Structures are given as structure tokens and as C-alpha cells.
C-alpha atoms as one frame of an Amber mdcrd trajectory, in Angstrom:
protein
 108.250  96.812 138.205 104.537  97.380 137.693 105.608  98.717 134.006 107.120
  95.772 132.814 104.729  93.397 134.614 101.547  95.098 132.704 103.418  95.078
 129.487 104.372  91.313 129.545 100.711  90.659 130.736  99.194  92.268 127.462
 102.286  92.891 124.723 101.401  90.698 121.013 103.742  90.505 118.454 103.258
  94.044 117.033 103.266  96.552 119.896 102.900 100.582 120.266 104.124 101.977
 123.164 103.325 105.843 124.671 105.124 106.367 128.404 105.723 109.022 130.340
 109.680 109.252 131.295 112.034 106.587 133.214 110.022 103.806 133.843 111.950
 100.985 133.011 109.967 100.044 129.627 113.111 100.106 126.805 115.346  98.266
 129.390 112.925  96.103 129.933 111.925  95.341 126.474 115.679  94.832 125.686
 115.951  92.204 128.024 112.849  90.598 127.025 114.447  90.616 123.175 117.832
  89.674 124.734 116.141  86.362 126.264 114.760  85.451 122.824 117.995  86.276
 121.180 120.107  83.434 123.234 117.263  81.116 123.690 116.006  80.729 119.452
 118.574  79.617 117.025 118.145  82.225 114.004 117.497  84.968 115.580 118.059
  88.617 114.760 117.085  91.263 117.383 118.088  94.836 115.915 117.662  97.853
 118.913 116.972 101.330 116.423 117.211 104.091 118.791 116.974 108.451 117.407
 120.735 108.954 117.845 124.527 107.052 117.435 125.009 107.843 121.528 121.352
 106.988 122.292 122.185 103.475 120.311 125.230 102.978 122.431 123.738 103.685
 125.780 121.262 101.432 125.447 123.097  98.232 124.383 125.790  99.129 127.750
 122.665  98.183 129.113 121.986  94.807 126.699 125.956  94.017 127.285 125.570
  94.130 130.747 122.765  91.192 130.667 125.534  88.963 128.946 128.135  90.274
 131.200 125.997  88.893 134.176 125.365  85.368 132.985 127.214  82.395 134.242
 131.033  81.443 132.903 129.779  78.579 131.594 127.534  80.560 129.211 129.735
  82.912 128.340 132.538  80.213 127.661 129.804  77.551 126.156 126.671  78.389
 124.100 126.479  81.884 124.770 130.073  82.460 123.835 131.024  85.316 121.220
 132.667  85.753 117.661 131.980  89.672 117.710 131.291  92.014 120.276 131.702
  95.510 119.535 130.053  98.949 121.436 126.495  97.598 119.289 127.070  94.154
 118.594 126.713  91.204 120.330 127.315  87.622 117.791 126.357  84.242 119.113
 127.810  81.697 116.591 126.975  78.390 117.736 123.269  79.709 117.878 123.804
  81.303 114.325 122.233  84.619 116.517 122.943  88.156 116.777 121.601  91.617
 118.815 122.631  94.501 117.180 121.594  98.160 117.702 121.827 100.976 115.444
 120.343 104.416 114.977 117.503 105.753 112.812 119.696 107.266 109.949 121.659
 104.305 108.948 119.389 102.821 106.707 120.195 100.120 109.458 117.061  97.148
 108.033 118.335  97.140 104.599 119.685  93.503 103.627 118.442  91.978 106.846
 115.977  89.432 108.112 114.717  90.555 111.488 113.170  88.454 113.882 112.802
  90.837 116.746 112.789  94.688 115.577 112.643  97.108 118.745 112.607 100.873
 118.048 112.741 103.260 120.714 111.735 107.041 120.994 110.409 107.172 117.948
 108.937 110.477 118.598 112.942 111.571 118.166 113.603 110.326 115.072 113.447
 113.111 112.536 112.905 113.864 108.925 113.409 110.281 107.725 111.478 108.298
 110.300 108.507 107.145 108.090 111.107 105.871 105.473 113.403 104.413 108.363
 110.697 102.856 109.724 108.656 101.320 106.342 112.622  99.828 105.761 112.725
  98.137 109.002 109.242  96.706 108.756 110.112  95.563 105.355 112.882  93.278
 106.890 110.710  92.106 109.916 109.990  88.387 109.317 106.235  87.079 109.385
 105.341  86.640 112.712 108.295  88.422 113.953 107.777  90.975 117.271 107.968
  94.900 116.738 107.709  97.308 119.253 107.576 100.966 118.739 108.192 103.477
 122.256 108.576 106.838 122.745 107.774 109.207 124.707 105.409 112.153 123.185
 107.273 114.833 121.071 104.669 117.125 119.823 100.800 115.880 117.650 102.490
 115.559 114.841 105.314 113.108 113.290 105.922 109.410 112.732 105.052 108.344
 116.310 102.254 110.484 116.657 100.982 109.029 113.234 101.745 105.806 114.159
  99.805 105.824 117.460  96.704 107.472 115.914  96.252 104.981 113.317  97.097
 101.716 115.857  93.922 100.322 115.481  93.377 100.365 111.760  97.353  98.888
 111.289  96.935  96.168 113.708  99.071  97.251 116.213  98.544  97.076 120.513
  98.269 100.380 121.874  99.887 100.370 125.714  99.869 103.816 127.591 101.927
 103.962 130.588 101.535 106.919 133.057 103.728 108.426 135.178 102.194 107.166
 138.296 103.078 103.268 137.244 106.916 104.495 138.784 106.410 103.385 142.590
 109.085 106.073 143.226 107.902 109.209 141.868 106.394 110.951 145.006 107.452
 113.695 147.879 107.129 114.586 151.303 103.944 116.782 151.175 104.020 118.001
 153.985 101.476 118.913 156.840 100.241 122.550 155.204  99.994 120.658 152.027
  96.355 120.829 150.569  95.491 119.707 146.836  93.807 121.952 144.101  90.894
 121.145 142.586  92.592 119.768 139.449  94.867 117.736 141.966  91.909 116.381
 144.120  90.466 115.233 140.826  93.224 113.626 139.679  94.061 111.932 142.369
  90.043 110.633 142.712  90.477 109.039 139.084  93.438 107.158 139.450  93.838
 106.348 143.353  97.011 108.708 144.068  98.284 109.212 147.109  99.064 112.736
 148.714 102.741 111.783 147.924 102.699 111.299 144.387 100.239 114.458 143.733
 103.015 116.231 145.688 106.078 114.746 143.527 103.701 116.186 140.726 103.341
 119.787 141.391 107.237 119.415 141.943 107.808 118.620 138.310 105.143 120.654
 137.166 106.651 123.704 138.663 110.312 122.725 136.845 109.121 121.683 133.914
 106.404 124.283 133.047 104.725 123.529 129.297 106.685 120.777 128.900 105.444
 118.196 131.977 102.466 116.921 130.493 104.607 115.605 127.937 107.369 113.979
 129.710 105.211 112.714 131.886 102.094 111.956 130.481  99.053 111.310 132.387
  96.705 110.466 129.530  97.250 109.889 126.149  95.904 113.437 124.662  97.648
 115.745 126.582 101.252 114.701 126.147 101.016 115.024 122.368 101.601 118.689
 123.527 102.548 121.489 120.311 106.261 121.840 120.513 107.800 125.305 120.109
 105.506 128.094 120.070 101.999 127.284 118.573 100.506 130.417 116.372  96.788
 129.709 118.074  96.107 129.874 122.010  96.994 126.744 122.824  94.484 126.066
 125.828  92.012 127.074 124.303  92.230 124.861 121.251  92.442 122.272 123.861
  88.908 123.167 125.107  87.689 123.469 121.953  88.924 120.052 120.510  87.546
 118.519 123.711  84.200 119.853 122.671  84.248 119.305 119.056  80.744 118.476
 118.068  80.048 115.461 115.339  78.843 115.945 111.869  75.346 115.620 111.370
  76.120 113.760 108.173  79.472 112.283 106.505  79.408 111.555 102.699  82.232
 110.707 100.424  83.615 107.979 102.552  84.020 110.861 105.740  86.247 113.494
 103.634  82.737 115.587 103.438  81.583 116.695 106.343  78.518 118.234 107.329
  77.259 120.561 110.665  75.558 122.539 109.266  73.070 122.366 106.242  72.249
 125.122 103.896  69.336 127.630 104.470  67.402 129.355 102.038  68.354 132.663
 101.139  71.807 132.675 103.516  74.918 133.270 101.961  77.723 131.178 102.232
  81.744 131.384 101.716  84.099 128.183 100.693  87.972 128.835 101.192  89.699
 126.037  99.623  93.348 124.863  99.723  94.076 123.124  96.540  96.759 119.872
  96.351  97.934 117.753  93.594  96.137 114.867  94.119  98.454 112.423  95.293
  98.202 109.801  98.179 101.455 110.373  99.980 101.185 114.863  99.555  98.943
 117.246 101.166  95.214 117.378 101.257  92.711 119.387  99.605  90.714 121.162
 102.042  87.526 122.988 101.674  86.037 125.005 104.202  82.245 125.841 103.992
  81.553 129.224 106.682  78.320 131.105 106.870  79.162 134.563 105.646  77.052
 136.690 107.903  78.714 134.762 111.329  81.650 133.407 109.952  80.000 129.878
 111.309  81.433 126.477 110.259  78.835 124.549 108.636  80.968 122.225 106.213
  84.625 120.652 105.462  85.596 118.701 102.739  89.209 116.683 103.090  90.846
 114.317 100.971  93.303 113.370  98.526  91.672 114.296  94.787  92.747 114.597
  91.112  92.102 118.152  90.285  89.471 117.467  87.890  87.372 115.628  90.629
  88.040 118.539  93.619  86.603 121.198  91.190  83.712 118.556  90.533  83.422
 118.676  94.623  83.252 121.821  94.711  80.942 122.954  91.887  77.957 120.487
  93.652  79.168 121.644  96.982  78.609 125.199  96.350  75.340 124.625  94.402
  74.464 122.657  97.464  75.136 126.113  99.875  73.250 128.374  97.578  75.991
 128.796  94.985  78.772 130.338  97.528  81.021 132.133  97.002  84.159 129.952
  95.704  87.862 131.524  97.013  90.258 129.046  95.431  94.180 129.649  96.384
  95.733 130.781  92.957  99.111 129.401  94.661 100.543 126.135  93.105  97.632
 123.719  91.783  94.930 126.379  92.342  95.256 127.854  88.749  94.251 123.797
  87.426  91.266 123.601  89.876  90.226 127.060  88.888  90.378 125.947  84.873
  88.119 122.724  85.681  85.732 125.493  87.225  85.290 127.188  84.435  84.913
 124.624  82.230  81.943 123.667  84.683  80.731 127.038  84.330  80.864 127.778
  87.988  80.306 131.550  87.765  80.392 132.908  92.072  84.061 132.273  91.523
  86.182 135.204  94.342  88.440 137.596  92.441  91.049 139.643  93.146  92.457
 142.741  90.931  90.338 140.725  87.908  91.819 138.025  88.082  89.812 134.583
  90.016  90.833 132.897  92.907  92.897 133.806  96.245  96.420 134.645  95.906
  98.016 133.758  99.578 101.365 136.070  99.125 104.588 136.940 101.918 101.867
 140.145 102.300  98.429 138.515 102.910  99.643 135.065 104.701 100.430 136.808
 107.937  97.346 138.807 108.068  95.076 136.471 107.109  96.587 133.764 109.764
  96.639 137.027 112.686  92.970 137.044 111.597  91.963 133.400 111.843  93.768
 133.268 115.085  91.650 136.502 116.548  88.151 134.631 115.658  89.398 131.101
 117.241  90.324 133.109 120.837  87.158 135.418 120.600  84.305 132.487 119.213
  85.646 129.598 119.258  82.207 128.427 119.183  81.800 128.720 115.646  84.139
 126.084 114.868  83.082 122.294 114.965  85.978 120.439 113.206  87.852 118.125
 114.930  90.773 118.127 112.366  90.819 121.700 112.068  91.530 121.854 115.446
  94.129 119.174 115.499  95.771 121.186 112.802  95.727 124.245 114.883  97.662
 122.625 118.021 100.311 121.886 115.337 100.217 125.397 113.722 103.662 127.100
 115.199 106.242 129.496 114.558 108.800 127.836 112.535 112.716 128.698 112.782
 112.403 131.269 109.882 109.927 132.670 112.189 106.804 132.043 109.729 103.940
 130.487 111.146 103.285 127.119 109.504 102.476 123.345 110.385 105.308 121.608
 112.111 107.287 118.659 110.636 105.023 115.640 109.847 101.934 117.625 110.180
  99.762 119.642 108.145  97.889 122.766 107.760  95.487 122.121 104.622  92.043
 122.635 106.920  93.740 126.015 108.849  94.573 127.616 105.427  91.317 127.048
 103.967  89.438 127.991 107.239  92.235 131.078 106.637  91.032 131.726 103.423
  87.725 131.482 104.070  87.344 134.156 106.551  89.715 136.434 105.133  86.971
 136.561 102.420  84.222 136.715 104.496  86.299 139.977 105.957  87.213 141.737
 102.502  82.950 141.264 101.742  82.148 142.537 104.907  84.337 146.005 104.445
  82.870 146.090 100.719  78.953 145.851 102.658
């Protein structure tokens, strides 16, 4: 189909692949793996899908392309020592395809020639480890392909995706529209919207398909633009119910403005530079430093508008955030520094005073920002109030990537969803909750 054509025309040996639902892309993939398997002595395809069943279903599927070969095969080269529900052993070849599922630790021992994971969006808490083992086993030169559908901006396959370009892997986006036999009857009353029409301009679809579309739409609600994804934004949809109004964070990452100047290798960013006699607030969400944790996250607001004017992000030693952060606020008129007391902010506040930063916040006496089960809620309620009402103010494209992935957790908390993170909303939190408590105070 026109899927699996494009994808053979432009696939490399590492491959990343984002779809919308049921077009033919895994099966077609297995097969293409399935080929190499019984035509390369050596070789070692392993199938990871999310799930046991998942794992199961799929190689019914890889089974069946043995099942349908000649007798002579089956009998001669092609013939079997093993075949189990997820194992297919070719021993005069010295060749196997075997599938597994994500939490079985399934790459360890192995050498892989072909590794092919599927929904990787599915995968869970362990995918970055499952998948950093399978890679591990993966030959030189040997083929990987990662596919899923979307499951949410956040995760190993969301990750994964984002970072294609730097990691060497082929992006391939495949729409829903690429399935020939996703359209409807429209009718003769049928007339498109506005959205519709302009869809349907960009990409050449018929009255058919954009009827087939409002179809699913209308079934699927919130959750079509994921399962069948029309451009590669969009279906990384939040999951569950996101804390911030999620359209409009959409509008407002679409018009996310650049810095006007990037130091520190991009983790300082700058919109806006300081002005003489302004005052300025920094909220700042303090981390311990190391590569693989959360980030440190400093946000820079003008106090009188509550305006965005710098961010700085990274991964930083304690000692060399609070050196950040004492040049940063000299830089903004010596602004007022709110440092969360929670976790490593009592460190960063020490290397402060050593540095004899004095426009340190307090509460009750005491320096820094304590974010407790009291003032979390309000101060997030608050942050979400100024993003719906000026959204304006807020220029940070990772902020508002972070905000898409802010939801309501199971406990019912607000908080950043699995894989993602929330270190530039809490400081942006932190920041204006400040800017609030000086405002009251005049």
C-alpha cells in the first residue's frame, strides 16, 4: 500500500516511525525483517512489542508468512528446529525471529541483527532502559526501527522522536490519509468547514476522506488527533486531563517568539533585557545537578506585568546554579531571588550567601520559597489563571511544552506526566506567586 511503498523508498538502517492507526506499517516492517531473516545466514530479527498479547499477535502475523511459503521451503532450507507462539528457528541458516515484550529484559545476552520495536509510545516505566538494552545488543550496521503511534508529549517515543536528528535516526510521519480506505459517503447536503476546506487544500483530500474524518472525529472526541495524526505536533496530544487550557497552550506554543539572545550553550535565554530602574522577580526550581535527573529552572518575570523576559535551564552542580543566578540577578537590577527551600534549595541558598547575594525572598524569616501540600495548589490555580487571561506574556517554548504535559495525576495532584517534566512551570509558579504576595504587600 502507499505506506509501505514510501517507507521502503526512504527507510536507512536506523529508522523512527510516527503513524496514525492501521495502516499496514508493523506488518509490513515484519515482513520486510522476515525476508532478511530467511535470506542472511546469521541473522537475528527480535519483534519487542508494549505487551505479552501484543507480542503474540503480531508474530500470528510473522508465522503466517512461513506458513504461506512453498513445501519445499518449509521441508528444505526454511525448515524448523523450534517454533513456538514467538519463535520461529531456522537451523540450517543458523537464523532465528523471535518476538518478545518490553519488560523481559528481552536484548540481554543477544546479538541482534534486525531489532524492530513497535508502539513504543506504550511501553511504560522502563522503556528508556528497555530500549538502551536492546540497542546495546544491535550489531554495527544492524537495522532498528522504532513505531508507534502518539501517546501523549512526553515519554520514550516522544523523546526519541524529538531528538531524531541529533541521534542519527530517519524521521518518517505517516498520516492518516496514506490508508486508500479511510473515507465515507458524504453525501449531497454535505458542505466542509473552514478547518475542513483547509485541510483538504493542503493535502489534496477528497470530499470522501474529509467526510470519513468528521466521522471519527465525532467518535473519538480529544483523542482523534492522536490516533490519527495528521501532522506530527498535534498527535503528541496531553493524555488525561491537562491542569492548563489545553488549546490555548496550543496557540500559544504555535506563537512562541525566539530569544533575542542565547548564552550558556542555549540553557540561558533571553526576551527580554533589563531596564533601568524596573524591578524584576526570579522563581527558581533547584535540582541536584545530575545529567540523567531534573533540571534547574530559573524564571526571570517583570514584577510590575508579570512579563517573561528570561529562562535559564540546565543540568548544574549547585555551586555553579547559585553562581547563575547571583550574575543573573545583578544582570536584572538585583531581583528579587525566590529559591524553593524544598529538597536541594537549602544548598543553592547556602552558595548564595556565601556570594553575598542579599535580595534573597523570605518567608516567616527564614529565605527562600517553601512549595508545601498548602501553597502548591494555589500557586499552580494561579499560574494557570495568568496563562488563560495573558498568555501573551509568556515567550518560552519549553515552558509551554511543559504545560501541555502538566495534568492531574491519579492521586489527583497536578504534576508532569510520566517521562516529562515540570522544572520551567514550577519556577514560572514560583515566580508569580511572588510577584502576587509583593503586590498585596504594595
Amino acid at each position: 500500500n502507499p505506506v509501505q511503498r514510501e517507507y521502503s523508498r526512504t527507510c536507512g538502517k536506523q529508522n523512527i516511525v510516527l503513524k496514525a492507526r492501521q495502516l499496514g506499517i508493523t506488518s509490513y516492517i515484519a515482513a520486510r525483517l522476515f525476508v532478511q531473516t530467511v535470506t542472511r545466514k546469521g541473522t537475528l530479527t527480535m519483534l519487542v512489542a508494549h505487551n505479552r498479547a501484543a507480542a503474540e499477535e503480531i508474530f500470528r502475523i510473522v508465522h503466517r508468512f512461513w506458513d504461506n511459503l512453498s513445501e519445499s521451503l518449509q521441508t528444505g532450507p526454511l525448515k524448523t528446529s523450534h517454533s513456538s507462539a514467538r519463535e520461529l528457528v531456522f537451523p540450517q541458516l543458523d537464523s532465528e525471529f523471535t518476538v518478545a515484550s518490553a519488560d523481559e529484559n528481552a536484548g540481554r545476552g543477544r546479538t541482534i541483527q534486525n531489532l524492530h520495536c513497535t508502539e513504543v509510545s506504550r511501553w511504560g516505566l522502563e522503556a528508556e532502559e528497555a530500549l538502551a538494552s536492546l540497542r546495546a545488543a544491535v550489531v554495527p550496521g544492524g537495522e532498528i526501527v522504532l513505531e508507534s503511534t502518539a501517546n501523549g508529549a512526553w515519554g520514550s517515543f516522544y523523546k526519541e522522536w524529538q531528538q531524531a536528528e541529533e541521534t542519527g535516526y530517519r524521521r518518517h510521519f505517516f498520516p492518516w490519509w496514506f490508508e486508500e480506505t479511510y473515507k465515507s459517503e458524504a453525501g449531497q447536503l454535505f458542505e466542509m468547514t473552514a478547518e475542513e476546506a483547509e485541510l483538504a487544500k493542503m493535502n489534496g483530500l477528497t470530499t470522501e476522506q474529509i467526510a470519513w474524518r468528521r466521522r471519527q472525529w465525532a467518535s473519538l472526541r480529544g483523542l482523534a488527533a492522536q490516533e490519527f495524526a495528521e501532522d506530527a505536533v498535534s498527535c503528541f496530544r496531553a493524555s488525561g486531563e491537562c491542569v492548563f487550557e489545553l488549546e490555548a497552550v496550543d496557540r500559544a506554543l504555535a506563537a512562541a517568539g525566539d530569544p533575542i539572545e542565547m548564552r550558556n550553550n542555549g540553557r540561558l535565554r533571553i526576551w527580554l533585557p533589563p531596564q533601568p530602574g524596573k524591578k524584576y522577580v526570579i522563581g527558581v526550581d533547584p535540582a541536584g545537578g545530575g545529567v540523567n535527573g531534573d533540571y534547574s529552572c530559573a524564571q526571570v518575570i517583570d514584577q510590575q506585568w508579570g512579563t517573561q523576559c528570561a529562562e535559564l535551564h540546565g543540568h548544574f552542580p549547585l555551586g555553579e546554579l547559585a553562581k547563575l543566578l547571583v550574575e543573573l540577578g545583578e544582570e536584572y537590577n538585583r531581583a528579587l531571588l525566590a529559591v524553593e527551600t524544598n529538597n536541594h534549595g537549602h544548598g543553592v541558598l547556602a552558595h548564595l550567601h556565601l556570594k553575598n547575594y542579599l535580595n534573597l525572598f523570605t518567608q516567616q524569616g527564614k529565605d527562600g520559597w517553601n512549595t508545601s501540600a498548602w501553597s502548591r495548589p494555589r500557586m499552580i490555580e494561579n499560574m494557570a489563571a495568568v496563562l488563560a487571561e495573558k498568555p501573551e506574556l509568556f515567550r518560552s517554548e519549553r515552558l509551554w511544552n511543559e504545560c501541555r504535559t502538566f495534568v492531574r495525576l491519579d492521586n489527583g495532584k497536578p504534576g508532569a506526566a510520566y517521562g516529562a517534566h515540570d522544572d520551567c512551570v514550577m519556577a514560572m509558579a514560583i515566580a508569580l506567586a511572588v510577584r502576587n504576595e509583593r503586590s498585596l504587600k504594595g
